[in-house]
């Protein structure tokens, strides 16, 4: 059985880029490109021993690329595994006589087995730390209480704390054990509990779970939970439990019925029976740019109506702004806030809660991978405009200051550090490819001279200058240094019948090219002449390019 390869071990573009063909190239297109490069690099064309040696190396590389891509089985393996899939020394990928379809099916099977192996090793830890802060002294204090206190500093204290953690232990491919526990304290009184759940996936349509728990606050717990897909658009969840305490046994049951109303909308019906019985219905609509929820509940002791809306900005930081209103027998609460991604694995959010009779609170949440840190700060029991103002403006000013002084410099330094490590790890490979590119340029000289003579005789396509790499065009990045290489000769060598066609593959794999700035964005800038008229184009790396084009023409005024 072939071991599945990791994603970062797969490199599919080199051979296609070397031959300058599309990934969907036909056998005829491969053959034409191969013959052209063979004529360019054939060792017998060069008398100089050094040039002959360099030509032989490049000729063998082109031949290897053609052999792989011209064979359907090898090409299928290469498209899936990359070049490592072709190196069978020490291990076997798949039988080479299989069809491309069978090879892809084998790859999918290996992917499933890899996921199963990962499942056996994964514990999927999740945790939450919540620290409640009572800061009502900042706004609700009475002046007479501070007459005898020097300075009259307000008193801010931590009045509650909650810590919870859970881990998963896969027992088999269908059975999982989940161990969880929590500790809580509020105004000096606290307790904890521990739970063990055994979950079994019974089929593709459902699973069941049995839960056992014990604690010093509620006593032993015995519960069961079932999930089942009724149809392709509808599922049901049922949960029943028995809570044992000194007052007796307290049973409870919850059932949720959900249905897809359309592609982005879900409808839920929930029934809860027990000490706090209720019936709840809600509609949730989640799209790429927004999230909307409407819910109603009738129950004991609380009945309410709630509506919330969240807007998702389409930016790299995944910024979201949200607002909600909830009204019921307990009063009315309005909440608004925002959250934003501050690093690769961290999301920071803040929410202001204004309610009657709850008062004003500020809730700060930090999600770091699978860990959550939550800080609810109660500011006042009254509706004070000053509390609302500071709860809104304070976190915003603090975030902007931290973003500018700490987060951005840290992220920038981290990116530069990662980029430097990547450069160091690929330094030897870059040096080798640079040497190959320089050798290729030397071997192209004679062919380029003939191509230029032919193109000049017909007033065709002449590449005057061409550069490939990182260009600094933004005035705000003036201090950065451009990192480009001259690729005039390699591009002229690819001209045929007054046309130059480059595929969507990265240009660094083209003959005579190499990557001058590993890990950074690159472009290809070409200044060329066609029919005696100057043209210029700047093309991002990885995009197809066809020249000449009327849109590349440089006006006489310029």
Coordinates of C-alpha atoms in Angstrom, one line a residue:
X1 CA 0.0 0.0 0.0
X2 CA 1.3 3.4 -0.9
X3 CA 1.7 6.0 1.7
X4 CA -0.2 9.1 1.1
X5 CA 1.8 12.2 0.6
X6 CA 1.5 15.4 2.5
X7 CA 0.2 18.5 0.7
X8 CA 3.5 20.4 1.0
X9 CA 5.3 17.5 -0.7
X10 CA 3.3 17.8 -3.9
X11 CA 4.7 20.0 -6.8
X12 CA 2.8 19.7 -10.0
X13 CA 3.9 22.7 -12.1
X14 CA 7.5 22.1 -12.9
X15 CA 7.1 19.7 -15.9
X16 CA 4.2 21.7 -17.4
X17 CA 6.1 24.9 -17.0
X18 CA 9.3 23.5 -18.4
X19 CA 7.6 22.4 -21.6
X20 CA 5.4 25.6 -21.5
X21 CA 2.2 23.7 -22.0
X22 CA -1.2 23.7 -20.4
X23 CA -2.2 21.2 -17.8
X24 CA -4.8 20.0 -20.2
X25 CA -2.3 19.8 -23.1
X26 CA -2.9 17.1 -25.7
X27 CA -0.3 14.6 -26.9
X28 CA 0.2 16.7 -30.0
X29 CA 0.9 19.9 -28.0
X30 CA 3.4 18.0 -25.9
X31 CA 5.1 16.6 -28.9
X32 CA 5.5 19.9 -30.6
X33 CA 7.0 21.6 -27.5
X34 CA 9.3 18.6 -26.8
X35 CA 10.7 18.6 -30.4
X36 CA 11.3 22.4 -30.2
X37 CA 13.3 22.1 -26.9
X38 CA 15.2 19.0 -28.2
X39 CA 16.4 21.0 -31.2
X40 CA 17.5 23.7 -28.8
X41 CA 19.3 21.6 -26.3
X42 CA 20.6 18.6 -28.3
X43 CA 24.2 18.0 -27.2
X44 CA 25.4 17.2 -30.8
X45 CA 24.8 20.9 -31.7
X46 CA 27.6 22.1 -29.4
X47 CA 31.3 21.5 -29.8
X48 CA 32.5 23.2 -26.7
X49 CA 32.8 20.5 -24.0
X50 CA 31.3 22.7 -21.3
X51 CA 28.3 23.7 -23.4
X52 CA 27.9 20.1 -24.5
X53 CA 27.8 19.0 -20.9
X54 CA 25.2 21.6 -20.0
X55 CA 23.1 20.8 -23.0
X56 CA 23.1 17.2 -22.1
X57 CA 21.8 17.9 -18.6
X58 CA 19.0 20.1 -19.9
X59 CA 18.2 17.7 -22.7
X60 CA 17.8 14.9 -20.2
X61 CA 15.5 17.1 -18.0
X62 CA 13.3 17.9 -21.0
X63 CA 13.2 14.2 -22.0
X64 CA 12.2 13.2 -18.5
X65 CA 9.4 15.7 -18.4
X66 CA 8.1 14.6 -21.8
X67 CA 8.3 10.9 -20.8
X68 CA 6.2 11.5 -17.8
X69 CA 3.5 13.8 -19.4
X70 CA 3.2 11.7 -22.6
X71 CA 2.4 8.5 -20.7
X72 CA -1.2 8.6 -19.3
X73 CA -0.5 6.5 -16.3
X74 CA 2.7 8.4 -15.3
X75 CA 0.9 11.7 -16.0
X76 CA -2.0 10.8 -13.7
X77 CA 0.4 9.8 -10.9
X78 CA 2.3 13.1 -11.4
X79 CA -0.8 15.2 -11.4
X80 CA -1.9 13.7 -8.1
X81 CA 1.4 13.0 -6.2
X82 CA 3.9 15.3 -8.0
X83 CA 7.4 14.4 -8.7
X84 CA 7.7 12.3 -5.5
X85 CA 5.0 10.0 -6.8
X86 CA 7.4 9.0 -9.6
X87 CA 10.2 8.1 -7.3
X88 CA 9.4 4.5 -6.3
X89 CA 12.6 3.7 -4.6
X90 CA 11.9 2.1 -1.3
X91 CA 8.1 2.3 -1.7
X92 CA 5.4 1.7 -4.3
X93 CA 2.7 4.2 -5.2
X94 CA 0.3 2.2 -7.3
X95 CA 0.4 -0.3 -10.1
X96 CA 1.6 1.4 -13.2
X97 CA -0.7 -0.5 -15.5
X98 CA -3.8 1.0 -14.0
X99 CA -5.8 3.6 -16.0
X100 CA -5.8 7.2 -14.8
X101 CA -9.3 6.8 -13.4
X102 CA -8.2 3.8 -11.3
X103 CA -5.2 5.7 -10.1
X104 CA -7.3 8.6 -9.0
X105 CA -9.7 6.1 -7.2
X106 CA -6.6 4.6 -5.5
X107 CA -5.5 8.1 -4.4
X108 CA -8.9 8.8 -2.9
X109 CA -8.7 5.5 -1.0
X110 CA -5.2 6.4 0.3
X111 CA -6.5 9.8 1.4
X112 CA -9.3 8.1 3.4
X113 CA -6.8 5.8 5.1
X114 CA -4.5 8.8 5.9
X115 CA -7.5 10.5 7.5
X116 CA -8.2 7.4 9.6
X117 CA -4.5 7.3 10.8
X118 CA -4.7 11.0 11.7
X119 CA -8.0 10.3 13.5
X120 CA -6.2 7.7 15.7
X121 CA -3.6 10.3 16.7
X122 CA -5.9 13.3 17.3
X123 CA -7.3 14.3 20.6
X124 CA -9.0 17.5 19.4
X125 CA -8.6 19.4 22.7
X126 CA -11.0 22.2 23.3
X127 CA -11.0 24.6 26.2
X128 CA -12.5 27.8 27.6
X129 CA -11.4 30.2 30.3
X130 CA -13.9 32.8 31.4
X131 CA -13.1 35.5 33.9
X132 CA -15.9 37.8 35.1
X133 CA -15.0 41.3 36.2
X134 CA -17.1 43.6 38.4
X135 CA -16.3 47.2 37.4
X136 CA -19.5 48.8 38.6
X137 CA -17.5 51.0 41.0
X138 CA -16.3 53.0 38.0
X139 CA -19.8 54.4 37.3
X140 CA -22.2 53.4 40.1
X141 CA -20.2 54.5 43.2
X142 CA -21.6 57.0 45.7
X143 CA -19.3 59.9 46.7
X144 CA -20.1 59.6 50.4
X145 CA -18.6 56.1 50.5
X146 CA -15.2 57.6 49.6
X147 CA -15.0 60.6 51.9
X148 CA -12.7 58.7 54.3
X149 CA -10.6 57.1 51.5
X150 CA -7.6 58.9 50.2
X151 CA -7.8 59.4 46.5
X152 CA -11.2 57.7 46.3
X153 CA -10.0 55.0 43.8
X154 CA -12.8 52.8 42.4
X155 CA -12.7 49.1 43.4
X156 CA -12.6 46.6 40.5
X157 CA -12.6 42.9 41.3
X158 CA -12.9 39.5 39.7
X159 CA -16.2 38.0 41.0
X160 CA -16.5 34.8 39.0
X161 CA -14.3 32.4 37.0
X162 CA -15.0 29.3 34.9
X163 CA -12.5 26.9 33.3
X164 CA -13.5 24.0 31.1
X165 CA -11.5 21.5 29.0
X166 CA -12.3 18.5 26.8
X167 CA -10.4 16.0 24.8
X168 CA -11.4 13.3 22.3
X169 CA -9.9 9.8 22.2
X170 CA -10.8 7.8 19.0
X171 CA -11.2 4.2 20.0
X172 CA -12.1 2.9 16.5
X173 CA -13.0 4.5 13.2
X174 CA -16.6 4.7 14.5
X175 CA -16.2 5.0 18.3
X176 CA -14.9 8.0 20.2
X177 CA -14.6 8.7 23.9
X178 CA -14.9 12.3 25.0
X179 CA -13.6 13.4 28.4
X180 CA -14.5 16.8 29.7
X181 CA -14.4 18.7 33.0
X182 CA -15.0 22.2 34.4
X183 CA -14.4 24.3 37.5
X184 CA -16.4 27.3 38.4
X185 CA -16.4 29.9 41.2
X186 CA -18.7 32.8 41.9
X187 CA -18.4 35.2 44.8
X188 CA -16.3 32.8 46.8
X189 CA -18.5 29.7 46.1
X190 CA -17.4 27.2 43.6
X191 CA -17.6 23.6 42.3
X192 CA -16.7 21.4 39.5
X193 CA -17.7 18.3 37.5
X194 CA -16.3 15.7 35.2
X195 CA -18.0 14.0 32.3
X196 CA -17.3 11.0 30.1
X197 CA -19.2 10.5 26.8
X198 CA -19.0 7.5 24.5
X199 CA -20.0 8.3 20.9
X200 CA -20.6 5.7 18.1
X201 CA -21.3 6.5 14.5
X202 CA -23.9 4.0 13.5
X203 CA -24.1 4.9 9.8
X204 CA -23.7 7.7 7.4
X205 CA -27.1 9.0 8.6
X206 CA -26.6 9.1 12.4
X207 CA -24.8 8.6 15.6
X208 CA -25.5 8.0 19.3
X209 CA -23.9 9.1 22.5
X210 CA -24.0 8.0 26.2
X211 CA -22.8 10.4 28.9
X212 CA -21.8 9.8 32.5
X213 CA -21.0 12.6 34.8
X214 CA -20.3 13.5 38.4
X215 CA -19.8 16.7 40.4
X216 CA -20.1 18.4 43.7
X217 CA -22.8 20.9 42.6
X218 CA -25.5 18.8 40.9
X219 CA -24.6 15.2 41.7
X220 CA -24.3 12.2 39.3
X221 CA -25.6 12.5 35.7
X222 CA -26.7 9.9 33.2
X223 CA -27.6 11.0 29.7
X224 CA -28.1 9.9 26.2
X225 CA -28.0 11.8 22.9
X226 CA -29.1 10.7 19.4
X227 CA -28.6 12.3 16.0
X228 CA -30.3 11.2 12.8
X229 CA -30.7 12.4 9.3
X230 CA -34.3 11.9 8.3
X231 CA -33.9 13.1 4.8
X232 CA -31.3 14.9 2.7
X233 CA -32.6 18.2 4.1
X234 CA -33.9 17.3 7.5
X235 CA -32.4 15.9 10.7
X236 CA -33.4 15.4 14.3
X237 CA -31.5 15.5 17.6
X238 CA -32.9 14.0 20.9
X239 CA -31.2 14.3 24.3
X240 CA -32.5 12.8 27.6
X241 CA -30.8 12.8 31.0
X242 CA -31.3 12.0 34.7
X243 CA -29.7 14.3 37.3
X244 CA -29.3 12.8 40.7
X245 CA -29.2 15.1 43.8
X246 CA -30.1 15.2 47.4
X247 CA -33.6 16.5 46.4
X248 CA -34.2 13.5 44.2
X249 CA -34.0 12.6 40.6
X250 CA -34.6 15.4 38.1
X251 CA -35.3 14.1 34.6
X252 CA -35.0 16.3 31.4
X253 CA -35.4 15.9 27.7
X254 CA -34.6 18.1 24.7
X255 CA -35.6 17.5 21.0
X256 CA -34.5 19.5 18.1
X257 CA -35.9 19.2 14.6
X258 CA -34.1 21.0 11.8
X259 CA -34.7 21.5 8.1
X260 CA -32.9 23.2 5.2
X261 CA -35.4 25.7 3.9
X262 CA -33.0 26.6 1.0
X263 CA -29.3 26.5 0.3
X264 CA -28.4 29.1 3.0
X265 CA -31.3 28.9 5.4
X266 CA -32.1 26.5 8.3
X267 CA -35.2 26.3 10.3
X268 CA -35.2 24.8 13.9
X269 CA -37.9 23.6 16.3
X270 CA -36.9 22.8 19.8
X271 CA -38.9 21.3 22.7
X272 CA -37.4 21.2 26.2
X273 CA -39.1 19.3 29.0
X274 CA -38.0 19.4 32.7
X275 CA -37.5 22.0 35.4
X276 CA -37.3 24.8 32.7
X277 CA -39.7 23.6 30.0
X278 CA -39.9 25.6 26.8
X279 CA -40.6 25.5 23.1
X280 CA -38.3 27.4 20.8
X281 CA -38.4 28.1 17.0
X282 CA -35.7 29.9 15.0
X283 CA -34.6 30.6 11.5
X284 CA -30.9 31.0 10.6
X285 CA -29.7 32.3 7.3
X286 CA -26.0 32.2 6.7
X287 CA -24.4 33.5 3.4
X288 CA -21.0 34.5 2.3
X289 CA -21.5 38.2 3.4
X290 CA -24.1 37.9 6.3
X291 CA -25.6 35.9 9.1
X292 CA -29.2 36.4 10.2
X293 CA -31.1 34.8 13.1
X294 CA -34.7 35.1 14.3
X295 CA -35.9 33.2 17.3
X296 CA -38.9 33.0 19.6
X297 CA -39.3 31.0 22.8
X298 CA -42.3 30.3 25.1
X299 CA -41.3 28.7 28.3
X300 CA -40.8 28.7 32.1
X301 CA -39.4 30.9 33.5
X302 CA -38.5 32.9 30.4
X303 CA -40.2 33.7 27.1
X304 CA -38.5 36.0 24.6
X305 CA -38.1 37.1 21.0
X306 CA -34.6 37.6 19.5
X307 CA -33.2 38.9 16.3
X308 CA -29.6 39.3 15.3
X309 CA -27.7 40.3 12.2
X310 CA -24.0 39.9 11.3
X311 CA -22.2 41.4 8.3
X312 CA -19.0 39.8 7.0
X313 CA -16.5 41.9 5.3
X314 CA -14.6 40.3 2.4
X315 CA -11.1 41.2 3.6
X316 CA -8.1 39.2 4.6
X317 CA -8.8 39.8 8.3
X318 CA -12.3 38.3 8.1
X319 CA -13.8 41.3 9.9
X320 CA -17.4 41.0 11.1
X321 CA -19.8 43.5 12.7
X322 CA -22.9 42.3 14.5
X323 CA -26.0 43.6 16.3
X324 CA -28.9 41.9 18.1
X325 CA -32.0 42.7 20.2
X326 CA -33.6 40.4 22.7
X327 CA -36.8 41.2 24.6
X328 CA -38.8 39.1 27.0
X329 CA -40.2 38.7 30.5
X330 CA -36.7 39.3 31.9
X331 CA -36.4 42.7 30.1
X332 CA -34.7 44.0 27.0
X333 CA -31.1 43.7 25.9
X334 CA -29.4 45.3 22.9
X335 CA -26.0 44.1 21.9
X336 CA -23.5 45.3 19.2
X337 CA -19.9 44.5 18.5
X338 CA -17.3 43.3 16.1
X339 CA -14.6 40.6 15.7
X340 CA -11.5 40.4 13.6
X341 CA -8.7 37.9 12.8
X342 CA -5.5 39.3 14.3
X343 CA -3.2 36.4 13.4
X344 CA -3.3 33.1 11.6
X345 CA -5.0 31.2 14.4
X346 CA -6.4 34.1 16.6
X347 CA -9.7 36.0 16.4
X348 CA -10.4 38.9 18.7
X349 CA -14.0 40.2 19.4
X350 CA -15.7 42.7 21.6
X351 CA -19.4 43.1 22.3
X352 CA -21.3 45.9 24.2
X353 CA -24.5 44.8 26.0
X354 CA -27.0 47.4 27.0
X355 CA -30.2 46.2 28.8
X356 CA -33.0 46.8 31.3
X357 CA -32.6 45.9 34.1
X358 CA -29.1 44.3 33.4
X359 CA -27.3 47.6 32.8
X360 CA -24.2 47.9 30.6
X361 CA -21.5 45.3 30.1
X362 CA -18.5 44.8 27.9
X363 CA -17.6 41.3 26.7
X364 CA -14.2 40.6 25.2
X365 CA -13.5 37.2 23.6
X366 CA -10.2 35.8 22.2
X367 CA -10.3 32.6 20.2
X368 CA -6.8 31.0 19.8
X369 CA -7.0 27.8 17.8
X370 CA -9.3 25.6 19.8
X371 CA -9.0 27.6 23.0
X372 CA -11.4 30.4 24.0
X373 CA -10.7 33.2 26.5
X374 CA -13.8 35.2 27.6
X375 CA -13.8 38.3 29.7
X376 CA -17.3 39.7 30.6
X377 CA -16.9 43.1 32.3
X378 CA -20.0 44.4 34.1
X379 CA -19.7 48.2 34.1
X380 CA -23.0 49.5 35.6
X381 CA -26.4 48.4 36.7
X382 CA -28.0 51.5 35.2
X383 CA -28.3 52.9 31.7
X384 CA -25.6 55.5 31.8
X385 CA -24.6 57.2 28.5
X386 CA -21.0 57.5 29.9
X387 CA -20.7 53.8 30.4
X388 CA -22.1 53.0 26.9
X389 CA -19.6 55.6 25.4
X390 CA -16.5 54.2 27.2
X391 CA -17.6 50.6 26.5
X392 CA -17.8 51.4 22.8
X393 CA -14.9 53.8 22.2
X394 CA -12.4 52.3 24.8
X395 CA -11.9 48.9 23.2
X396 CA -11.8 50.5 19.7
X397 CA -9.0 52.9 20.7
X398 CA -7.2 50.2 22.6
X399 CA -7.4 47.8 19.6
X400 CA -6.1 50.3 17.1
X401 CA -3.2 51.1 19.4
X402 CA -2.3 47.5 20.0
X403 CA -2.8 46.7 16.3
X404 CA -0.4 49.4 15.2
X405 CA 2.2 49.1 18.0
X406 CA 2.3 45.3 18.6
X407 CA 0.2 43.1 16.3
X408 CA 1.3 44.5 12.9
X409 CA 5.0 44.6 13.7
X410 CA 4.7 41.1 15.1
X411 CA 2.9 39.7 12.1
X412 CA 5.3 41.4 9.7
X413 CA 8.3 40.1 11.6
X414 CA 6.8 36.6 11.7
X415 CA 6.2 36.6 7.9
X416 CA 9.8 37.8 7.3
X417 CA 11.1 35.1 9.6
X418 CA 9.1 32.4 7.8
X419 CA 10.2 33.7 4.5
X420 CA 13.8 33.7 5.5
X421 CA 13.5 30.1 6.7
X422 CA 12.0 29.2 3.4
X423 CA 14.8 30.9 1.5
X424 CA 17.4 29.2 3.6
X425 CA 15.9 25.7 3.1
X426 CA 15.6 26.2 -0.6
X427 CA 19.0 28.0 -1.1
X428 CA 20.7 25.0 -2.6
X429 CA 17.8 24.3 -4.9
X430 CA 17.7 27.9 -6.0
X431 CA 21.4 27.9 -6.7
X432 CA 21.1 24.8 -8.8
X433 CA 18.1 26.2 -10.8
X434 CA 20.0 29.4 -11.3
X435 CA 23.0 27.5 -12.8
X436 CA 20.6 25.6 -15.0
X437 CA 19.0 28.8 -16.2
X438 CA 22.3 30.4 -17.0
X439 CA 23.4 27.4 -18.9
X440 CA 20.1 27.4 -20.8
X441 CA 20.6 31.0 -21.8
X442 CA 24.1 30.2 -23.2
X443 CA 22.7 27.4 -25.2
X444 CA 19.9 29.6 -26.6
X445 CA 22.2 32.3 -28.0
X446 CA 22.5 30.8 -31.5
X447 CA 18.8 30.0 -31.8
X448 CA 17.8 33.5 -30.6
X449 CA 20.1 35.1 -33.2
X450 CA 18.3 33.2 -36.0
X451 CA 14.8 33.9 -34.5
X452 CA 15.6 37.6 -34.3
X453 CA 16.9 37.7 -38.0
X454 CA 13.7 35.9 -39.1
X455 CA 11.4 38.3 -37.1
X456 CA 13.2 41.4 -38.3
X457 CA 12.9 40.3 -41.9
X458 CA 9.1 40.2 -41.5
X459 CA 8.7 43.2 -39.1
X460 CA 7.6 40.6 -36.5
X461 CA 8.0 40.2 -32.7
X462 CA 11.2 41.4 -31.1
X463 CA 11.7 41.1 -27.4
X464 CA 13.7 44.2 -26.5
X465 CA 13.8 43.7 -22.7
X466 CA 12.2 41.3 -20.3
X467 CA 12.4 41.0 -16.5
X468 CA 11.0 38.5 -14.1
X469 CA 10.7 38.8 -10.3
X470 CA 9.5 41.2 -7.7
X471 CA 8.8 44.8 -8.9
X472 CA 8.3 47.7 -6.5
X473 CA 5.7 50.0 -8.0
X474 CA 4.0 51.4 -4.9
X475 CA 5.5 54.7 -3.7
X476 CA 4.9 53.6 -0.1
X477 CA 7.3 50.7 -0.6
X478 CA 10.2 52.7 -2.0
X479 CA 12.6 51.4 0.6
X480 CA 12.2 47.9 -0.7
X481 CA 14.6 46.6 -3.3
X482 CA 13.3 45.1 -6.6
X483 CA 14.5 41.5 -7.2
X484 CA 14.4 40.7 -10.9
X485 CA 16.3 38.7 -13.5
X486 CA 16.8 39.4 -17.1
X487 CA 14.8 36.9 -19.2
X488 CA 15.1 38.7 -22.6
X489 CA 16.9 35.8 -24.3
X490 CA 14.6 33.0 -22.9
X491 CA 11.4 34.8 -24.0
X492 CA 12.8 35.6 -27.5
X493 CA 13.6 31.9 -27.8
X494 CA 9.9 31.0 -27.2
X495 CA 8.7 33.3 -30.0
X496 CA 7.3 31.4 -33.0
X497 CA 5.6 32.9 -36.1
X498 CA 5.6 36.4 -34.4
X499 CA 3.7 35.1 -31.4
X500 CA 4.6 34.4 -27.8
X501 CA 2.2 32.2 -25.8
X502 CA 2.8 31.5 -22.1
X503 CA 0.6 29.1 -20.1
X504 CA -0.9 29.6 -16.6
X505 CA 1.9 27.8 -14.9
X506 CA 4.4 29.7 -12.9
X507 CA 7.1 31.3 -15.1
X508 CA 10.0 30.2 -12.9
X509 CA 9.9 26.8 -14.5
X510 CA 10.4 28.0 -18.0
X511 CA 13.7 27.3 -19.7
X512 CA 16.2 30.0 -18.8
X513 CA 14.1 31.2 -15.8
X514 CA 14.5 30.6 -12.1
X515 CA 12.9 32.1 -8.9
X516 CA 14.9 35.2 -7.8
X517 CA 12.7 35.9 -4.8
X518 CA 11.4 32.7 -3.2
X519 CA 8.0 33.0 -1.4
X520 CA 7.3 36.5 -2.7
X521 CA 4.8 37.7 -5.4
X522 CA 6.4 37.9 -8.9
X523 CA 5.5 39.4 -12.2
X524 CA 6.8 39.3 -15.8
X525 CA 7.5 42.7 -17.4
X526 CA 8.1 42.7 -21.2
X527 CA 9.1 45.5 -23.5
X528 CA 8.7 44.4 -27.1
X529 CA 8.5 45.7 -30.7
X530 CA 5.9 44.5 -33.2
X531 CA 5.4 45.9 -36.7
X532 CA 7.9 48.6 -35.7
X533 CA 5.7 49.8 -32.8
X534 CA 6.8 49.7 -29.1
X535 CA 4.6 47.6 -26.7
X536 CA 4.9 46.9 -23.0
X537 CA 3.1 44.6 -20.6
X538 CA 3.3 43.6 -16.9
X539 CA 1.8 40.2 -16.2
X540 CA 1.4 38.6 -12.8
X541 CA 3.1 35.3 -12.3
X542 CA 0.8 32.3 -12.9
X543 CA -1.4 34.1 -15.4
X544 CA -1.5 33.2 -19.1
X545 CA 0.1 35.7 -21.5
X546 CA -0.3 36.1 -25.2
X547 CA 1.6 38.7 -27.2
X548 CA 1.4 40.8 -29.3
X549 CA -1.8 42.6 -28.2
X550 CA -3.2 45.9 -29.2
X551 CA -3.8 46.8 -25.5
X552 CA 0.0 46.6 -24.9
X553 CA 0.8 49.3 -27.4
X554 CA 2.7 52.4 -26.1
X555 CA 1.2 55.6 -27.5
X556 CA 3.5 58.0 -29.3
X557 CA 2.8 60.6 -26.6
X558 CA 4.2 58.3 -24.0

